[in-house]
GROMACS .gro file of C-alpha atoms in nm:
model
  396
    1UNK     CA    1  -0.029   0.643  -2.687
    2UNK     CA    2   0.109   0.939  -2.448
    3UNK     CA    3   0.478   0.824  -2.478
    4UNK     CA    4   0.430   0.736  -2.850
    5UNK     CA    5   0.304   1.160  -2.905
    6UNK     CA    6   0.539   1.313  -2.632
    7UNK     CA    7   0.863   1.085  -2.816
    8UNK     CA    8   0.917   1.369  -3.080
    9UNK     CA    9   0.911   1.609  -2.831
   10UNK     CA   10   1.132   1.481  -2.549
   11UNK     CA   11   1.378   1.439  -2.871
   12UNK     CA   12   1.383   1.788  -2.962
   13UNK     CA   13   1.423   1.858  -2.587
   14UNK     CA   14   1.747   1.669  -2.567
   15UNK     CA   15   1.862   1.850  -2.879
   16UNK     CA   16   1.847   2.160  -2.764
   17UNK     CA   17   2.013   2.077  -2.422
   18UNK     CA   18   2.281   1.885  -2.599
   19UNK     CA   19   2.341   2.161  -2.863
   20UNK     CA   20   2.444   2.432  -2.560
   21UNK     CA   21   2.642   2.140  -2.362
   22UNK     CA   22   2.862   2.094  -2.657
   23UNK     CA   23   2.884   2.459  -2.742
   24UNK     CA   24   2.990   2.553  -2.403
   25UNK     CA   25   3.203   2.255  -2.402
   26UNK     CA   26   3.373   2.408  -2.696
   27UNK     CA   27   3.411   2.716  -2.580
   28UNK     CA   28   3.614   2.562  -2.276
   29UNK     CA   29   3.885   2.416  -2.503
   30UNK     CA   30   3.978   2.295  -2.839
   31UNK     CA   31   3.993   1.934  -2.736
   32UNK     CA   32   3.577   1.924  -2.694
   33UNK     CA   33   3.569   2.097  -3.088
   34UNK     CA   34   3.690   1.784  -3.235
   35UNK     CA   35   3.455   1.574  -3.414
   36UNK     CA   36   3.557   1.242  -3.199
   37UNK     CA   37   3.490   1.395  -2.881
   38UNK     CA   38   3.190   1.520  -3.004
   39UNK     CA   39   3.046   1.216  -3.146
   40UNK     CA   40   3.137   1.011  -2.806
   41UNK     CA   41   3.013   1.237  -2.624
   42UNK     CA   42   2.666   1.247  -2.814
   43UNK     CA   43   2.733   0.837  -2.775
   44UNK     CA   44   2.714   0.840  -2.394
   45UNK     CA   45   2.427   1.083  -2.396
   46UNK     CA   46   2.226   0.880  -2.595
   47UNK     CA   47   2.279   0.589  -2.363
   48UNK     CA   48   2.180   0.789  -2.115
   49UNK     CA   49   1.876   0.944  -2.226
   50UNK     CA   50   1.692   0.644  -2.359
   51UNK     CA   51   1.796   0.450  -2.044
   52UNK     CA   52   1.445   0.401  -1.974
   53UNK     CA   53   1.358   0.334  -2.269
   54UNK     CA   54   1.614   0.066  -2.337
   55UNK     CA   55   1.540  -0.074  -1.946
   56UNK     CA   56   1.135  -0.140  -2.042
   57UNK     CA   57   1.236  -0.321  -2.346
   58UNK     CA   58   1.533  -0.537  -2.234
   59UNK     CA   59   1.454  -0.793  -1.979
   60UNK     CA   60   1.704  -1.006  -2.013
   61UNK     CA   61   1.990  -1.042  -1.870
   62UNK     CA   62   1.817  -0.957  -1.537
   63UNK     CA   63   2.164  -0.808  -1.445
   64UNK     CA   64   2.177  -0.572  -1.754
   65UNK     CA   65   1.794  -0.477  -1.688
   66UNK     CA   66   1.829  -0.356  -1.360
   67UNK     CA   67   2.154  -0.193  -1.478
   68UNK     CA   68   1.942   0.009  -1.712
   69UNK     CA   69   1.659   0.103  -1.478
   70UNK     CA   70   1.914   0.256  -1.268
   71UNK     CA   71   2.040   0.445  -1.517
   72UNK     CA   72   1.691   0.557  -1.661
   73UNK     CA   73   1.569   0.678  -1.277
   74UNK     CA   74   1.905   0.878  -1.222
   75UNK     CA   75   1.938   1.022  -1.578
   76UNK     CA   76   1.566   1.128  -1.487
   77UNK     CA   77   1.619   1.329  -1.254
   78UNK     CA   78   1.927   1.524  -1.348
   79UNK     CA   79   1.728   1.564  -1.682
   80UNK     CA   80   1.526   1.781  -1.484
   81UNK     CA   81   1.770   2.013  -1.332
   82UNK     CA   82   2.003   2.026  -1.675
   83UNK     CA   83   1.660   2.142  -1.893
   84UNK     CA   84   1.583   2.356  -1.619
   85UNK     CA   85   1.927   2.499  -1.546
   86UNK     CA   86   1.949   2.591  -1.907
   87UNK     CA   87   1.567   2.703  -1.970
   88UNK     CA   88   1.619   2.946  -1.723
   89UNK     CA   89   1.999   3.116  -1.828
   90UNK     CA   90   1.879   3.107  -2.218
   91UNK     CA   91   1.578   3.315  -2.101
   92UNK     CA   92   1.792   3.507  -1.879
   93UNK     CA   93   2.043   3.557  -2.165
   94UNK     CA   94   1.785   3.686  -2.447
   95UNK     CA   95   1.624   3.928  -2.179
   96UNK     CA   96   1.937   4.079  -2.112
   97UNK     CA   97   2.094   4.071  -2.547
   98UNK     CA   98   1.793   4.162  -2.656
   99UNK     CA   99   1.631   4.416  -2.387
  100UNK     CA  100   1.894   4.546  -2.226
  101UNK     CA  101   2.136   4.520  -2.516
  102UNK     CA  102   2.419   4.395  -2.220
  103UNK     CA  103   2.757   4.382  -2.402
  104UNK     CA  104   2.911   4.115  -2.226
  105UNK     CA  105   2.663   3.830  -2.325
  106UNK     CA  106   2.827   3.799  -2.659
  107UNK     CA  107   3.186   3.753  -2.462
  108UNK     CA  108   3.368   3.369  -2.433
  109UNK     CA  109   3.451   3.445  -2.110
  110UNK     CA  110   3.078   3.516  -1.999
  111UNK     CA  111   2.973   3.218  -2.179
  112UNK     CA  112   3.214   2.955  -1.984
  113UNK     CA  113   3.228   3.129  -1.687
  114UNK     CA  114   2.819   3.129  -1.672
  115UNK     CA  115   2.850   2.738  -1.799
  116UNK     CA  116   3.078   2.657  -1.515
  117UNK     CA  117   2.863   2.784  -1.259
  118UNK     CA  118   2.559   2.635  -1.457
  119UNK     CA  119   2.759   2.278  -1.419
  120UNK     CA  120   2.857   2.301  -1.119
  121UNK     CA  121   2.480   2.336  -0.964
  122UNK     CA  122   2.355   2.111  -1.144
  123UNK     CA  123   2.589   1.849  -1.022
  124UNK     CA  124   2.565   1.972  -0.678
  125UNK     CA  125   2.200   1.937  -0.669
  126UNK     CA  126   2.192   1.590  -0.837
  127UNK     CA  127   2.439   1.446  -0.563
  128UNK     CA  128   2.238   1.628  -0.294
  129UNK     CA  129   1.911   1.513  -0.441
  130UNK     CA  130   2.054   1.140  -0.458
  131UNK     CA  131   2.199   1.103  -0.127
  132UNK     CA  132   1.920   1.289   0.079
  133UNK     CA  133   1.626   1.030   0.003
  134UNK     CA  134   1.797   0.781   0.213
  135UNK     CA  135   1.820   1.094   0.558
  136UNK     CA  136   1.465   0.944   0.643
  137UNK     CA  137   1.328   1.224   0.886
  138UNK     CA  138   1.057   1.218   1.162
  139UNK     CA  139   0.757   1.468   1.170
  140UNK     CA  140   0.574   1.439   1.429
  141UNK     CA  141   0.250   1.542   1.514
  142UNK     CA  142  -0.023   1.621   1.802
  143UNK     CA  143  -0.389   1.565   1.758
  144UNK     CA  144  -0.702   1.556   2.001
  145UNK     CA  145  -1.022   1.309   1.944
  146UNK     CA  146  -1.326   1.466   2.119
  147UNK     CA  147  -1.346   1.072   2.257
  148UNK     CA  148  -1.280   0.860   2.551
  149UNK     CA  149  -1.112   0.521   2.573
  150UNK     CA  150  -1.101   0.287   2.888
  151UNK     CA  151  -0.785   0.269   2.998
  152UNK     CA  152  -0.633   0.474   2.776
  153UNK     CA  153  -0.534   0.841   2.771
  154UNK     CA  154  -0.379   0.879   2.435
  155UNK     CA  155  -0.241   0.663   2.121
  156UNK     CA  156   0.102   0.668   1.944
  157UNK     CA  157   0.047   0.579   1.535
  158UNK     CA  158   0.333   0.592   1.287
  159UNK     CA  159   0.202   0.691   0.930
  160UNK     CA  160   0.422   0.559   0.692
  161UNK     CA  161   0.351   0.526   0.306
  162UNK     CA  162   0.515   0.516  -0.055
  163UNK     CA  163   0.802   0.291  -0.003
  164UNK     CA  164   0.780   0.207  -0.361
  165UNK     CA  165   0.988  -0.087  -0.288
  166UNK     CA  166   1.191  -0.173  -0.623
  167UNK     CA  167   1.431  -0.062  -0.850
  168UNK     CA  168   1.554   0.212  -0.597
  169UNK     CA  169   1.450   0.130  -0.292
  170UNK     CA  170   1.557  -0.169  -0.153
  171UNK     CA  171   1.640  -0.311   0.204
  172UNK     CA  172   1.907  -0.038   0.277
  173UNK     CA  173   1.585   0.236   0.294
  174UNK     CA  174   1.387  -0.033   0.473
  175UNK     CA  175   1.626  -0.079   0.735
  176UNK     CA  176   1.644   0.301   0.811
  177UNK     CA  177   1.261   0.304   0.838
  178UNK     CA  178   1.240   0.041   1.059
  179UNK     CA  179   1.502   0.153   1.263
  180UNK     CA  180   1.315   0.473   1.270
  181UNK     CA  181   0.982   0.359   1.362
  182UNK     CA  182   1.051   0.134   1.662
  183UNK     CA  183   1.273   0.423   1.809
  184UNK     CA  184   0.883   0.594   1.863
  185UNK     CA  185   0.779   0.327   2.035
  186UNK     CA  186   0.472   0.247   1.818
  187UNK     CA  187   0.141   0.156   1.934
  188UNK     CA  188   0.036   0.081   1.618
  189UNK     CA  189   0.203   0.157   1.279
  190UNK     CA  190  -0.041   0.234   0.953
  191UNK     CA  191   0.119   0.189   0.607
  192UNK     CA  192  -0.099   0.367   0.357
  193UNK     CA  193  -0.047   0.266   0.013
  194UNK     CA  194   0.204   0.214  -0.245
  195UNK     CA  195   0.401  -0.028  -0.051
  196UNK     CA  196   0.568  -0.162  -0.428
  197UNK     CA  197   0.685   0.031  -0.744
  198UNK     CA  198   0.451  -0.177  -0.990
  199UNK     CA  199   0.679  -0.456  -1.033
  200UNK     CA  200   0.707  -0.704  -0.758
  201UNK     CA  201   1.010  -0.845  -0.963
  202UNK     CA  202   1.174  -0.549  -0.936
  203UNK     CA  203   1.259  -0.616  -0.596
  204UNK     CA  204   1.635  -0.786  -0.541
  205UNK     CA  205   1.587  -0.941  -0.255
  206UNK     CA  206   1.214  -1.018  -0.112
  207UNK     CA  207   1.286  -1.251   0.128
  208UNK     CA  208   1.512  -1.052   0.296
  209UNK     CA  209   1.337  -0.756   0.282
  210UNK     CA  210   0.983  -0.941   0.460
  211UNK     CA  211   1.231  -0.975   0.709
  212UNK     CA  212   1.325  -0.648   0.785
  213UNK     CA  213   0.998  -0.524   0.822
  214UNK     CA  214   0.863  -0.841   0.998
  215UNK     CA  215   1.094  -0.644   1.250
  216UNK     CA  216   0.833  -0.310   1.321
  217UNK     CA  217   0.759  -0.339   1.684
  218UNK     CA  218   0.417  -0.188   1.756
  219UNK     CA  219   0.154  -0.306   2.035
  220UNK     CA  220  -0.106  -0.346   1.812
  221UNK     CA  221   0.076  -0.481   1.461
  222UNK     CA  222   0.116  -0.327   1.143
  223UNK     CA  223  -0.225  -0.262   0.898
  224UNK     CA  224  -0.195  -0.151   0.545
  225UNK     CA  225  -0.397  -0.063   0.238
  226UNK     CA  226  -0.339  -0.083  -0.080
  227UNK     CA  227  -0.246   0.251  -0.289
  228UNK     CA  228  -0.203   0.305  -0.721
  229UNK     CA  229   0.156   0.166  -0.762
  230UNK     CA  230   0.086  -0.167  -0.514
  231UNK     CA  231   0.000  -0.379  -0.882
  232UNK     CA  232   0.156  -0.491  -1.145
  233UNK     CA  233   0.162  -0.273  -1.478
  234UNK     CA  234   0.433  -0.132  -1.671
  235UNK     CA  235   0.569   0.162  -1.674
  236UNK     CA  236   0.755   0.416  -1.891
  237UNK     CA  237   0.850   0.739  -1.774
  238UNK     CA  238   0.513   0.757  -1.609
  239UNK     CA  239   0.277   0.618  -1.876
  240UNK     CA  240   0.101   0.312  -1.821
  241UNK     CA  241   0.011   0.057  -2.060
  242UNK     CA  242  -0.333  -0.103  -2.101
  243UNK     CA  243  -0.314  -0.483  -1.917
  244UNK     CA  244  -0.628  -0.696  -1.780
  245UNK     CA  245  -0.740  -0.781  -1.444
  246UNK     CA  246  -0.506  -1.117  -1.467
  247UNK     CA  247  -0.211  -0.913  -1.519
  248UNK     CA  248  -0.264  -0.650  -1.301
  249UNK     CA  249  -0.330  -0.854  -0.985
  250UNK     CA  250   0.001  -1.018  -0.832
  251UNK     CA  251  -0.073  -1.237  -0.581
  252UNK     CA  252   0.318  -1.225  -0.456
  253UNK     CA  253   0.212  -0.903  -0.320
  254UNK     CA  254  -0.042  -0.982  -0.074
  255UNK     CA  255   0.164  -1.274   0.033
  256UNK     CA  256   0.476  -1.037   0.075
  257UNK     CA  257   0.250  -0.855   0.337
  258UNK     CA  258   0.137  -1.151   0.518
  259UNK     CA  259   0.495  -1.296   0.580
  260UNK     CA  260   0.617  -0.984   0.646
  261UNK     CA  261   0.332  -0.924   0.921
  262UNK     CA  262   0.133  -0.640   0.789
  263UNK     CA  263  -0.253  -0.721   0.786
  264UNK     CA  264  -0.392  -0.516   0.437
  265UNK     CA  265  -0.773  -0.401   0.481
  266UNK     CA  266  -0.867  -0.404   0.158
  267UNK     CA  267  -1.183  -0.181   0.205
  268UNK     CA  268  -1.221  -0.321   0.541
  269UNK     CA  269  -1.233  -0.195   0.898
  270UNK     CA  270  -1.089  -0.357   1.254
  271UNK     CA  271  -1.147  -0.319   1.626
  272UNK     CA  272  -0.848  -0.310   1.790
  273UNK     CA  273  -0.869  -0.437   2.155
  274UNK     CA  274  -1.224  -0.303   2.164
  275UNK     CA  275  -1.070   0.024   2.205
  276UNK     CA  276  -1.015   0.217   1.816
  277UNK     CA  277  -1.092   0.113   1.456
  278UNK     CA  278  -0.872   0.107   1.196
  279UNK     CA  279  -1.011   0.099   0.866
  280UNK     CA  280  -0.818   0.071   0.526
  281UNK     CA  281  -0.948   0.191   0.196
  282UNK     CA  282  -0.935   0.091  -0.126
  283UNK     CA  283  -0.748   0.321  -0.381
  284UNK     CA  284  -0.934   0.505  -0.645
  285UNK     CA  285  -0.684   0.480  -0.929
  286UNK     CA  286  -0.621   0.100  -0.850
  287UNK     CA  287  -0.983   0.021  -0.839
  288UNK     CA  288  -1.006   0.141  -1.204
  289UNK     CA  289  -0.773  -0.170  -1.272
  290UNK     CA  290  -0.823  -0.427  -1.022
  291UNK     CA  291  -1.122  -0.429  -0.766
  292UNK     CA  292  -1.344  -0.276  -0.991
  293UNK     CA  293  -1.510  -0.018  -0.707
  294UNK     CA  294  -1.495   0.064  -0.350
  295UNK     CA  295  -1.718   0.154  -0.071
  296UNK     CA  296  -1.786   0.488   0.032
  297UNK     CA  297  -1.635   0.658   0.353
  298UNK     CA  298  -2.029   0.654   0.488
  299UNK     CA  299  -2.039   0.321   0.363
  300UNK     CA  300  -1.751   0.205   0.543
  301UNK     CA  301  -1.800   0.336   0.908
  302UNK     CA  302  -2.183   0.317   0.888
  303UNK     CA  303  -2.153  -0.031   1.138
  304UNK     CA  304  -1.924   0.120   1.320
  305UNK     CA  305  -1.924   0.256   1.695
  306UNK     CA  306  -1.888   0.628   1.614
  307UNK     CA  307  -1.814   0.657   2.016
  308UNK     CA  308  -1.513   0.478   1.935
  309UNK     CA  309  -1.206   0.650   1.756
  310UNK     CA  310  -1.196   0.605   1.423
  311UNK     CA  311  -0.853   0.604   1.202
  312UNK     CA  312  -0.919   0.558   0.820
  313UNK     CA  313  -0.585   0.439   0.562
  314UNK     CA  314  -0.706   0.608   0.245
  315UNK     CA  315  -0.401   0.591  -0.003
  316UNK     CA  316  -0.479   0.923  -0.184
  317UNK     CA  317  -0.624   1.232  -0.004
  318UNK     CA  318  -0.911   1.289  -0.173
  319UNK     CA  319  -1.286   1.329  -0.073
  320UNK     CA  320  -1.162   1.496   0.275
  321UNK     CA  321  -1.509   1.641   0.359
  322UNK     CA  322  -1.684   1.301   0.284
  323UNK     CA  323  -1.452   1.103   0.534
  324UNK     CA  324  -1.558   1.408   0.783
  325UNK     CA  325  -1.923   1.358   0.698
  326UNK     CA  326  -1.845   0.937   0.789
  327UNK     CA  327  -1.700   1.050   1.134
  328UNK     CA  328  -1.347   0.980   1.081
  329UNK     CA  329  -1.152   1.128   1.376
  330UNK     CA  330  -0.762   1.063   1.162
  331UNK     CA  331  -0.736   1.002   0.829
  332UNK     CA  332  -0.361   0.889   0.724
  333UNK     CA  333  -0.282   0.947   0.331
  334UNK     CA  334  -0.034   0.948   0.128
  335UNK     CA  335   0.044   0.931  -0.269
  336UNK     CA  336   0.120   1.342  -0.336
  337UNK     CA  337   0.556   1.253  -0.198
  338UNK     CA  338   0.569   1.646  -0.152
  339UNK     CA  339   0.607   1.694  -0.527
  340UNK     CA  340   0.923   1.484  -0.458
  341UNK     CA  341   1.182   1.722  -0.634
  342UNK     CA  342   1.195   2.094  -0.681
  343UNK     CA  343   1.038   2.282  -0.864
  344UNK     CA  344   0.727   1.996  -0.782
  345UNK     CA  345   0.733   2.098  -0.443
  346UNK     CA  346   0.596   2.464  -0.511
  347UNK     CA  347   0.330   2.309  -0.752
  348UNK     CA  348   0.165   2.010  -0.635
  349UNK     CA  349  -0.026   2.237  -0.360
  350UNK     CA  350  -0.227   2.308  -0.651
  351UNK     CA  351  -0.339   2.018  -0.711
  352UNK     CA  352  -0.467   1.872  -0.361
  353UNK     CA  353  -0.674   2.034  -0.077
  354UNK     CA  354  -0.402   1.906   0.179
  355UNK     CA  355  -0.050   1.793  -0.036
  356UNK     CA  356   0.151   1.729   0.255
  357UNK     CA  357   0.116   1.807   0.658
  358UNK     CA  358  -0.206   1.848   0.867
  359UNK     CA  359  -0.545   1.989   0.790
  360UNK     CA  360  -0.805   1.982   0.996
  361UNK     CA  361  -1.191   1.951   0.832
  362UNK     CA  362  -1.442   1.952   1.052
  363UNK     CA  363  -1.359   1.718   1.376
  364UNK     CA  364  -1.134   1.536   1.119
  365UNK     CA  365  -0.763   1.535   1.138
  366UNK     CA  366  -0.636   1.465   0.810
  367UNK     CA  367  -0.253   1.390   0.778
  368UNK     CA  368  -0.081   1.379   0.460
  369UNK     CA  369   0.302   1.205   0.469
  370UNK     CA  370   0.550   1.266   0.207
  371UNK     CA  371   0.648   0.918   0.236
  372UNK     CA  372   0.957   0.711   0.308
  373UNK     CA  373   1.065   0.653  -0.045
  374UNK     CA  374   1.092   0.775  -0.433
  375UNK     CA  375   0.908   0.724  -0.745
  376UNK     CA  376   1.054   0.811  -1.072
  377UNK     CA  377   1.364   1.047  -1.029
  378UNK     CA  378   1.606   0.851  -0.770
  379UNK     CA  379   1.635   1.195  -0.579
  380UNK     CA  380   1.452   1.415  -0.326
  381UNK     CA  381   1.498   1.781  -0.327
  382UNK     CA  382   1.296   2.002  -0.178
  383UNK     CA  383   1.146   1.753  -0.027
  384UNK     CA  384   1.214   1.474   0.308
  385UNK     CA  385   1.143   1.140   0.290
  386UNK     CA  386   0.984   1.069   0.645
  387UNK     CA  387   0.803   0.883   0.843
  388UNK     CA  388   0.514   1.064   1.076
  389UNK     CA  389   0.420   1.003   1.460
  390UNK     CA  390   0.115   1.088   1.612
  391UNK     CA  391   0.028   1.151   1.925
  392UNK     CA  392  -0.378   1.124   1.999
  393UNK     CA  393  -0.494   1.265   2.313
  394UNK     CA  394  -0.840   1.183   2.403
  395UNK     CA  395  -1.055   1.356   2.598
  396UNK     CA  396  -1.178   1.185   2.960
   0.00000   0.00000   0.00000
């Protein structure tokens, strides 16, 4: 029903941007004034802007589908910056015709000149945006549990999370994370959450990508949980349609994660070597659809050893000061990507007591990853995609 109210608007969006492309187009030359240009050109922008669209609804030829999805997830995120780019100069422009009565806005040469510039950053940041989600980074980080372990002076965990395997990321990205996280030297590696982009189909090539990331190297393997996007549901520029619990659930999934030699703990805890716990949670959102409910951080770590270290997997960082109150000493989240691209960076602080980074609560350390892939606009800017190793000291 969102989509279906927010159509009429996204139209008159593209109107408006179209309507000052072509006018500064024509204003360039006399060649873009013609009415052929001008109706091929409003052609291939139509193609372009219902790319999603036309990629939800056409399935087949598989070939063509994933041609279209492409298309839909890169239009989407230049959208952004063109709408933006143009917002911003229009505003810019009636502030300074209007306000400060500025005799050169009404000149041609102002008008292509600021186009030009206009074009030219909008392209730049597209093609920066694009090629910087595959520079996977590493953040690392330092934390000390008020603990002591036998034989053991301090713990290396890589936090990864939001691959969103699919449609743009593939086993090029997984390959760079891999590569990534056995250069740390892992002693364990926790995923936590949204290890597909809603479609397990929308992988190319699954078998080759268990593969890859059958080849993590860690001393104590590779645990998971589950976060909002690791289900099956379709998806249109961010709106979800209604399904069942048949539909949602993909076995494929959990199957994917066994041959690939990640252990999921679907609201579930483990002892590793009878040294640390690791515990995975179940996401919020994806309950709602699936599992139906999930226990609470007290709930979870009430048989625990609380002398023990305790590392929680909670997909989304929410109810920080509950997971405290459980006596979680690291808890490894995901879900918020950093905002993903500018200007979503600046904003989604507002949204989440930690967004991205550390925050300590209490004796909890609570680590937030921007994650190793994309969702939505193929593009990071702003933003790194990363994986994050941390060092725990504990105390003797």
């Amino acid at each position: 029903m969102g989509a279906i109210l927010l159509a009429p608007v996204y139209i008159l969006i593209n109107f408006y941007v179209v309507r000052w492309m072509i006018r500064w187009m024509g204003a360039c030359h006399r060649l873009f004034q013609t009415m052929a240009f001008r109706v091929s050109f409003v052609g291939i922008y139509i193609i372009l802007a219902t790319a999603l669209l036309t990629g939800f609804l056409v399935k087949k030829p598989l070939s063509l589908h994933r041609i279209l999805k492409h298309i839909g997830n890169y239009f989407l995120g230049t959208f952004i910056y063109i709408l933006l780019v143009i917002a911003v100069v229009d505003f810019g422009r009636l502030i300074l015709k209007y306000v400060f009565h500025a005799p050169f806005i009404g000149q041609r040469s102002t008008f292509v000149i600021t186009g030009l510039i206009c074009t030219v950053l909008i392209i730049a940041v597209s093609i920066y945006g694009i090629l910087h989600v595959a520079n996977v980074k590493t953040t690392p980080y330092e934390v000390t549990v008020e603990k002591s372990v036998d034989g053991m002076d301090s713990l290396k965990v890589v936090l990864l999370a939001d691959t969103h395997f699919g449609y743009s990321m593939g086993t090029a990205q997984a390959k760079r994370i891999v590569k990534k996280i056995n250069a740390e030297n892992p002693d364990v590696v926790c995923i936590a959450g949204d290890i597909f982009d809603n479609e397990y189909d929308a992988i190319s090539e699954p078998n080759k990508l268990k593969k890859i990331l059958k080849g993590i190297k860690s001393r104590y393997g590779v645990y998971a949980c589950w976060g909002n996007h690791d289900l099956n549901e379709p998806i249109l520029a961010g709106f979800t349609f209604n399904g069942t619990k048949d539909s949602y659930n993909d076995p494929r999934m959990e199957e994917f994660l066994t041959d690939a030699g990640i252990h999921l703990l679907d609201d579930e805890s483990v002892l590793i070597d009878n040294k640390f716990y690791i515990v995975g949670r179940r996401d919020a959102s994806r309950c709602e659809k699936v599992e139906g409910s999930r226990q609470t951080p007290a709930q979870l770590t009430q048989a625990l050893d609380q002398s023990k270290p305790i590392i929680f997997i909670d997909h989304q960082p929410k109810e920080l000061s509950e997971t405290a109150a459980a006596g979680v000493d690291l808890d490894l989240c995901g879900h918020t990507h950093d905002g993903q691209i500018f200007p979503g960076n600046l904003i989604i602080h507002l949204f989440w007591e930690n967004s991205c980074g550390y925050l300590q609560k209490g004796s909890m350390h609570n680590i937030v990853t921007s994650g190793a892939g994309i969702w939505g606009p193929s593009m990071r800017v702003g933003t790194d995609s990363e994986i994050c190793p941390i060092t725990i000291h504990f105390t003797k």
